[in-house]
Coordinates of C-alpha atoms and ligand atoms in Angstrom, one line a residue:
X2 CA 102.1 102.0 87.1
X3 CA 105.6 103.5 86.9
X4 CA 105.4 104.6 83.3
X5 CA 106.7 108.2 83.0
X6 CA 107.0 108.6 86.8
X7 CA 110.0 110.6 87.9
X8 CA 111.8 108.8 90.7
X9 CA 114.7 110.3 92.5
X10 CA 116.7 107.4 93.9
X11 CA 118.9 108.4 96.8
X12 CA 121.6 105.8 97.6
X13 CA 123.5 106.0 100.8
X14 CA 126.6 104.2 102.1
X15 CA 125.6 100.8 103.1
X16 CA 126.6 97.4 101.7
X17 CA 123.1 97.0 100.2
X18 CA 124.0 99.9 97.9
X19 CA 125.1 97.3 95.3
X20 CA 121.5 96.3 94.9
X21 CA 120.7 99.7 93.6
X22 CA 122.1 98.9 90.2
X23 CA 119.4 96.2 89.9
X24 CA 116.8 98.5 91.4
X25 CA 117.5 101.4 89.0
X26 CA 117.4 98.9 86.1
X27 CA 114.1 97.5 87.2
X28 CA 112.5 100.9 87.7
X29 CA 113.7 102.0 84.2
X30 CA 112.3 98.8 82.7
X31 CA 108.9 99.7 84.2
X32 CA 109.1 103.0 82.3
X33 CA 110.2 105.2 85.2
X34 CA 112.5 108.1 84.7
X35 CA 115.3 107.5 87.3
X36 CA 117.5 110.2 88.7
X37 CA 120.2 108.9 91.1
X38 CA 121.9 110.8 93.9
X39 CA 124.9 109.0 95.4
X40 CA 126.1 110.1 98.8
X41 CA 129.8 110.1 99.4
X42 CA 129.5 106.9 101.4
X43 CA 127.5 105.2 98.6
X44 CA 130.3 105.9 96.2
X45 CA 132.4 103.4 98.1
X46 CA 130.0 100.7 97.1
X47 CA 128.7 101.7 93.7
X48 CA 130.2 103.9 90.9
X49 CA 128.8 106.9 89.3
X50 CA 129.5 105.4 85.9
X51 CA 127.4 102.3 86.6
X52 CA 124.5 104.2 87.9
X53 CA 124.6 106.7 85.0
X54 CA 124.6 103.8 82.5
X55 CA 121.8 102.0 84.2
X56 CA 119.6 105.0 84.9
X57 CA 120.3 106.7 81.6
X58 CA 120.6 110.1 83.4
X59 CA 123.5 112.1 84.9
X60 CA 124.2 111.0 88.5
X61 CA 124.5 113.6 91.2
X62 CA 127.4 113.0 93.6
X63 CA 128.0 116.4 95.1
X64 CA 126.5 119.8 95.6
X65 CA 129.7 121.6 94.5
X66 CA 130.7 119.9 91.2
X67 CA 130.2 121.4 87.8
X68 CA 126.6 121.5 86.9
X69 CA 125.9 119.6 83.7
X70 CA 122.2 120.1 83.4
X71 CA 120.3 122.7 85.4
X72 CA 117.0 120.9 84.8
X73 CA 118.0 118.0 87.0
X74 CA 120.3 119.3 89.6
X75 CA 120.1 121.1 93.0
X76 CA 116.5 122.1 93.9
X77 CA 115.4 121.1 90.4
X78 CA 115.6 117.4 91.4
X79 CA 113.5 118.1 94.5
X80 CA 110.9 119.8 92.3
X81 CA 110.7 117.2 89.5
X82 CA 110.4 114.1 91.7
X83 CA 107.1 112.3 91.7
X84 CA 108.6 110.3 94.5
X85 CA 111.9 110.1 96.3
X86 CA 113.2 106.6 97.3
X87 CA 116.1 106.3 99.6
X88 CA 117.5 102.8 99.4
X89 CA 119.5 101.7 101.3
X90 CA 118.9 104.3 104.0
X91 CA 121.7 104.2 106.6
X92 CA 121.1 105.1 110.3
X93 CA 123.1 108.3 109.5
X94 CA 120.8 109.6 106.7
X95 CA 117.7 108.9 108.9
X96 CA 119.2 110.8 111.7
X97 CA 120.1 113.7 109.5
X98 CA 116.7 113.8 107.8
X99 CA 114.9 113.6 111.2
X100 CA 117.0 116.6 112.4
X101 CA 116.5 118.5 109.2
X102 CA 120.2 118.6 108.4
X103 CA 120.9 119.4 104.7
X104 CA 124.7 119.0 104.2
X105 CA 124.8 117.1 101.0
X106 CA 122.8 116.7 97.8
X107 CA 120.5 114.0 99.1
X108 CA 119.6 115.6 102.4
X109 CA 119.1 118.9 100.6
X110 CA 116.8 117.3 98.1
X111 CA 114.9 115.6 100.9
X112 CA 114.4 118.9 102.7
X113 CA 113.4 120.7 99.6
X114 CA 111.0 118.2 98.0
X115 CA 107.2 118.1 98.4
X116 CA 107.1 114.6 96.9
X117 CA 106.4 111.6 99.0
X118 CA 109.5 110.0 100.4
X119 CA 110.0 106.3 100.8
X120 CA 113.0 105.0 102.8
X121 CA 114.3 101.4 103.0
X122 CA 116.6 101.2 106.0
X123 CA 119.4 98.7 105.8
X124 CA 122.0 98.3 108.6
X125 CA 123.2 96.1 111.4
X126 CA 120.3 94.9 113.6
X127 CA 121.7 96.6 116.7
X128 CA 121.9 99.9 114.9
X129 CA 118.3 99.4 113.6
X130 CA 116.9 98.5 116.9
X131 CA 118.8 101.2 118.8
X132 CA 116.1 103.5 120.3
X133 CA 117.8 106.5 118.7
X134 CA 117.3 105.0 115.2
X135 CA 113.8 103.9 116.1
X136 CA 112.9 107.4 117.4
X137 CA 114.2 108.9 114.1
X138 CA 112.1 106.5 112.1
X139 CA 109.0 107.4 114.1
X140 CA 109.8 111.1 113.6
X141 CA 110.0 110.6 109.9
X142 CA 106.9 108.5 109.7
X143 CA 105.0 111.1 111.7
X144 CA 106.0 113.6 109.0
X145 CA 104.5 111.3 106.4
X146 CA 107.6 109.4 105.3
X147 CA 106.9 105.9 104.2
X148 CA 109.0 103.2 105.9
X149 CA 109.8 100.1 103.8
X150 CA 110.7 97.7 106.6
X151 CA 113.9 95.8 106.5
X152 CA 113.8 92.1 106.3
X153 CA 115.2 89.5 108.8
X154 CA 118.2 87.5 107.6
X155 CA 121.9 87.2 107.2
X156 CA 123.6 90.6 107.5
X157 CA 126.9 91.8 106.0
X158 CA 128.5 92.1 109.5
X159 CA 128.3 88.3 109.9
X160 CA 125.3 88.2 112.3
X161 CA 121.8 87.7 111.4
X162 CA 118.7 89.7 112.4
X163 CA 116.5 92.5 111.2
X164 CA 118.3 95.0 108.9
X165 CA 118.4 93.6 105.4
X166 CA 117.2 95.8 102.6
X167 CA 114.2 94.2 100.8
X168 CA 115.0 92.9 97.3
X169 CA 114.8 95.4 94.4
X170 CA 111.7 93.6 93.0
X171 CA 109.9 94.3 96.3
X172 CA 111.0 97.9 96.4
X173 CA 109.6 98.3 92.8
X174 CA 106.4 96.7 94.0
X175 CA 106.1 99.2 96.9
X176 CA 106.3 102.1 94.4
X177 CA 103.9 100.4 92.0
X178 CA 101.4 100.0 94.9
X179 CA 101.9 103.5 95.9
X180 CA 101.1 104.9 92.5
X181 CA 98.1 102.4 92.2
X182 CA 96.8 103.6 95.5
X183 CA 97.3 107.3 94.7
X184 CA 95.4 107.2 91.5
X185 CA 92.0 108.7 91.8
X186 CA 90.1 105.6 90.9
X187 CA 91.0 102.0 90.4
X188 CA 89.1 99.4 88.5
X189 CA 87.9 96.7 90.8
X190 CA 88.0 93.0 89.9
X191 CA 84.3 93.1 89.0
X192 CA 84.8 96.1 86.7
X193 CA 83.3 98.7 88.9
X194 CA 85.2 101.9 89.3
X195 CA 85.7 102.7 93.0
X196 CA 86.8 105.7 94.9
X197 CA 90.2 104.7 96.2
X198 CA 91.7 108.1 96.9
X199 CA 93.7 108.7 100.1
X200 CA 93.7 112.5 99.7
X201 CA 90.6 112.9 101.7
X202 CA 92.1 111.1 104.7
X203 CA 93.9 114.3 105.7
X204 CA 90.5 116.1 105.8
X205 CA 89.1 113.5 108.0
X206 CA 90.8 114.6 111.2
X207 CA 90.1 112.3 114.1
X208 CA 90.6 115.0 116.7
X209 CA 88.5 114.5 119.8
X210 CA 87.7 110.8 119.0
X211 CA 88.7 107.9 121.2
X212 CA 89.7 104.8 119.3
X213 CA 90.6 101.4 120.7
X214 CA 92.6 99.1 118.4
X215 CA 93.5 95.5 119.2
X216 CA 96.4 93.8 117.4
X217 CA 98.5 90.7 117.1
X218 CA 97.6 87.2 118.2
X219 CA 96.8 86.0 121.7
X220 CA 98.6 83.2 123.4
X221 CA 96.9 80.5 125.4
X222 CA 99.1 78.8 127.9
X223 CA 99.5 75.0 127.9
X224 CA 102.0 74.9 130.8
X225 CA 104.5 77.4 132.3
X226 CA 106.7 77.1 129.1
X227 CA 104.4 76.4 126.2
X228 CA 101.4 78.1 124.6
X229 CA 99.1 77.9 121.6
X230 CA 99.6 80.9 119.3
X231 CA 99.0 82.0 115.8
X232 CA 100.9 83.7 113.0
X233 CA 99.6 87.2 113.4
X234 CA 102.4 89.8 113.6
X235 CA 100.3 92.8 114.7
X236 CA 101.4 94.9 111.7
X237 CA 97.9 95.8 110.5
X238 CA 96.7 96.8 114.0
X239 CA 99.8 98.7 114.8
X240 CA 99.6 100.6 111.5
X241 CA 95.9 101.5 112.2
X242 CA 96.9 102.7 115.7
X243 CA 99.7 104.8 114.4
X244 CA 97.6 106.3 111.6
X245 CA 94.8 107.2 114.0
X246 CA 97.3 108.9 116.3
X247 CA 98.7 110.8 113.3
X248 CA 95.1 112.0 112.5
X249 CA 94.7 113.4 116.0
X250 CA 92.7 110.6 117.7
X251 CA 93.2 109.5 121.3
X252 CA 94.4 105.9 120.7
X253 CA 94.5 102.9 123.0
X254 CA 96.3 99.9 121.5
X255 CA 95.7 96.5 123.2
X256 CA 98.1 94.0 121.8
X257 CA 99.0 90.4 122.1
X258 CA 102.8 89.6 122.0
X259 CA 104.4 91.3 119.0
X260 CA 108.0 92.1 117.9
X261 CA 106.8 95.6 116.9
X262 CA 107.4 98.8 118.9
X263 CA 104.3 100.5 120.1
X264 CA 103.7 103.6 118.0
X265 CA 104.5 106.9 119.6
X266 CA 101.7 108.9 121.2
X267 CA 99.5 105.8 121.8
X268 CA 98.3 104.4 125.1
X269 CA 99.6 100.8 125.0
X270 CA 98.6 97.6 126.9
X271 CA 100.4 94.3 126.2
X272 CA 98.4 91.2 127.0
X273 CA 98.9 87.5 126.5
X274 CA 95.6 85.6 126.5
X275 CA 92.2 86.2 125.0
X276 CA 90.7 86.6 128.5
X277 CA 93.2 89.3 129.4
X278 CA 92.5 91.1 126.2
X279 CA 88.7 90.8 126.8
X280 CA 89.0 92.4 130.3
X281 CA 91.0 95.4 129.0
X282 CA 88.8 95.9 126.0
X283 CA 85.6 95.7 128.0
X284 CA 86.8 98.2 130.6
X285 CA 87.6 100.7 127.9
X286 CA 84.8 100.1 125.5
X287 CA 82.1 102.4 127.1
X288 CA 84.4 105.5 126.7
X289 CA 85.3 104.7 123.1
X290 CA 83.9 106.1 119.9
X291 CA 85.5 103.6 117.6
X292 CA 86.8 100.1 118.1
X293 CA 88.9 98.3 115.5
X294 CA 89.6 94.6 116.3
X295 CA 92.5 93.6 114.2
X296 CA 93.7 91.1 116.8
X297 CA 93.8 87.4 115.9
X298 CA 92.1 86.1 119.1
X299 CA 92.5 82.4 119.9
X300 CA 89.0 80.8 119.7
X301 CA 90.0 78.1 122.2
X302 CA 92.1 77.8 125.3
X303 CA 93.5 74.8 127.1
X304 CA 91.0 73.6 129.7
X305 CA 93.4 72.3 132.3
X306 CA 96.6 74.4 132.1
X307 CA 99.4 72.5 133.8
X308 CA 101.2 74.2 136.8
X309 CA 104.3 72.3 135.9
X310 CA 106.1 71.7 132.6
X311 CA 104.5 68.7 130.9
X312 CA 107.0 65.8 130.5
X313 CA 107.1 63.7 127.4
X314 CA 106.1 60.4 129.0
X315 CA 103.5 59.1 126.7
X316 CA 103.5 58.5 122.9
X317 CA 100.4 60.8 122.6
X318 CA 99.3 63.9 124.4
X319 CA 95.7 65.1 124.4
X320 CA 94.9 68.7 125.1
X321 CA 91.3 69.4 125.9
X322 CA 90.4 72.9 124.6
X323 CA 87.4 75.0 125.7
X324 CA 85.9 78.0 123.9
X325 CA 87.2 81.5 124.6
X326 CA 84.7 84.4 124.8
X327 CA 84.2 86.1 121.4
X328 CA 85.3 89.6 122.5
X329 CA 84.0 91.3 119.4
X330 CA 80.6 89.6 119.5
X331 CA 80.2 90.8 123.1
X332 CA 81.1 94.3 122.1
X333 CA 78.5 94.1 119.4
X334 CA 75.9 93.3 122.0
X335 CA 77.0 96.2 124.2
X336 CA 77.4 98.7 121.4
X337 CA 75.7 102.2 121.7
X338 CA 74.5 104.0 118.5
X339 CA 77.3 106.5 118.5
X340 CA 80.0 103.7 118.6
X341 CA 81.5 102.3 115.4
X342 CA 82.6 98.7 115.5
X343 CA 85.0 97.3 113.0
X344 CA 86.2 93.7 112.8
X345 CA 88.5 91.7 110.7
X346 CA 87.9 88.4 109.0
X347 CA 90.9 86.4 108.1
X348 CA 89.8 83.5 105.8
X349 CA 91.3 80.9 103.6
X350 CA 88.1 80.1 101.7
X351 CA 84.6 81.6 101.1
X352 CA 86.0 85.0 102.0
X353 CA 82.9 87.1 101.3
X354 CA 80.4 84.6 102.6
X355 CA 82.2 84.1 106.0
X356 CA 83.0 87.8 106.4
X357 CA 79.4 88.8 105.7
X358 CA 78.3 86.3 108.3
X359 CA 80.7 87.8 110.9
X360 CA 79.5 91.3 110.1
X361 CA 75.9 90.3 110.9
X362 CA 76.5 87.9 113.8
X363 CA 78.8 90.3 115.6
X364 CA 76.7 93.5 114.9
X365 CA 79.5 95.3 113.2
X366 CA 79.5 98.5 111.1
X367 CA 82.3 97.3 108.8
X368 CA 84.4 94.2 108.4
X369 CA 87.9 94.0 106.8
X370 CA 88.1 90.8 104.9
X371 CA 91.4 89.3 103.8
X372 CA 92.3 86.0 102.2
X373 CA 95.3 84.9 104.2
X374 CA 96.1 82.1 101.8
X375 CA 97.4 84.8 99.4
X376 CA 101.2 85.3 99.8
X377 CA 101.1 89.1 99.9
X378 CA 98.1 89.3 102.2
X379 CA 97.5 88.5 105.8
X380 CA 100.0 87.3 108.3
X381 CA 103.5 88.7 108.8
X382 CA 103.9 90.6 105.5
X383 CA 103.9 94.4 105.0
X384 CA 101.2 94.4 102.4
X385 CA 97.6 93.3 102.4
X386 CA 94.8 92.6 100.0
X387 CA 91.5 93.5 101.5
X388 CA 87.8 93.9 100.9
X389 CA 85.7 96.2 103.0
X390 CA 82.1 95.0 103.7
X391 CA 79.7 97.5 105.2
X392 CA 76.4 97.2 106.9
X393 CA 74.5 98.6 103.9
X394 CA 75.7 95.5 101.9
X395 CA 78.3 97.4 99.9
X396 CA 81.7 95.8 99.2
X397 CA 84.8 97.8 98.4
X398 CA 87.7 95.9 96.9
X399 CA 91.1 97.5 97.4
X400 CA 94.2 96.8 95.4
X401 CA 97.3 95.3 97.0
X402 CA 98.8 98.0 99.2
X403 CA 101.1 98.4 102.2
X404 CA 99.4 97.9 105.5
X405 CA 100.4 101.5 106.4
X406 CA 98.5 102.9 103.4
X407 CA 95.5 100.6 104.1
X408 CA 95.4 101.8 107.7
X409 CA 94.6 105.3 106.4
X410 CA 92.0 104.0 104.0
X411 CA 90.3 102.0 106.7
X412 CA 90.1 105.0 109.0
X413 CA 88.9 107.2 106.1
X414 CA 86.0 104.7 105.5
X415 CA 85.2 104.6 109.2
X416 CA 85.0 108.4 109.4
X417 CA 82.7 108.3 106.3
X418 CA 80.4 105.8 108.1
X419 CA 80.2 108.2 111.1
X420 CA 79.1 111.2 109.0
Ligands
CTP29 N1 87.4 88.0 117.6 C1 87.3 88.3 118.9 N2 87.3 87.3 119.8 C2 87.4 86.0 119.5 C3 87.6 85.7 118.1 C4 87.6 86.7 117.2 O1 87.1 89.4 119.3 N3 87.4 85.0 120.4 C5 87.4 89.0 116.6 C6 88.7 89.2 115.8 O2 89.5 90.2 116.5 C7 88.2 89.7 114.5 C8 86.9 89.1 114.3 O3 86.5 88.7 115.6 O4 88.0 91.1 114.4 C9 86.9 87.8 113.4 O5 87.8 86.9 113.9 P1 88.1 85.6 113.1 O6 89.1 84.8 113.9 O7 88.3 85.8 111.6 O8 86.7 84.9 113.2 P2 86.0 84.0 114.3 O9 84.8 84.8 114.8 O10 86.9 83.6 115.4 O11 85.4 82.8 113.4 P3 86.2 81.6 112.8 O12 87.5 81.3 113.6 O13 85.2 80.5 112.9 O14 86.6 82.0 111.4

């Protein structure tokens, strides 16, 4: 996927900069042409010589040095890039980029390029979670920049938390997925060529449409301190809400507990249990044009929730569960012809058979089926591997992609269903 692709790799001054030697080497091994820009800060962690040897190209370290090759310096780098990847991206470079500051070679290139920009923030978790940084990230995403989310783990500052740059292999994979998704057509597993372009998403403005998205898992209380939950992170639903807002829709996001920040420009309701979610969703449903139920709703709740913390007196404890309402099925029964209803089917076996059954039983227009037993699909990862099943019986199989990219594709297909 990367063969012949021109990648401008911007390295900024974080401890994770050392991983860029490996990153550049892997990109080159995949056939990419790598052009490295090192900021002044980055040069404290990695040398120009190392990056030149690994990338096989001159490394740009300053705007003011002697120009060795006009084809790859200054604005030329911005023009030649098929993609710009900033890894690691410090809080500082994000702030500068969000504000449009161009005071060094990297930020100048970023401002001048028309190529897609991916950024992999890496920093101390307090810096990452600081609302200023989060706001800058949101601003960049709204401008179409692609966030490669940092991982949780041990940080260089001695603490642990969110802020680790993903491993080079994962960054390479993100770019591979990007180029796979950006290709006009992709061969599906069964050999059919399918339309997988995302270009048309920009034409499909959602202006004037009301969309309700549910996300994350519900929690069903056992007693005042315990609950039954599931592994859903909310990433897919939040990505859909964010993408719909960026396409101009009026978005309501109803979410179970999640570590994610609600996207900017979205009406947000946080809920705990399935019944709370049901109430909010049902109240809003009549005014909605589109509902996408990405939430992992608990099918059962505890029958007799204890008022007090349950003590561990006995060797065994039996919880009696009773069925929760199926929110989506109820919406399917209430649905008006102008409304588009989309569900998700997270399965570990018989994916297509179960998903098709849910599409029919719940009166849906489309169902997004994913096999959550696959490591890069489903819960708590940034990528997903999905199949879209429509009412007309068609099945569209999509390659592995980031949830953010898939969000646009799902919305594009919803808009096509409504034509
Ligand atoms: N769903 C819902 N209310 C429920 C259960 C599920 O609205 N009580 C919705 C989910 O948001 C999802 C779709 O129904 O969009 C399918 O959910 P899933 O958990 O995959 O299927 P279930 O219908 O619960 O069936 P099963 O658990 O037997 O697979």
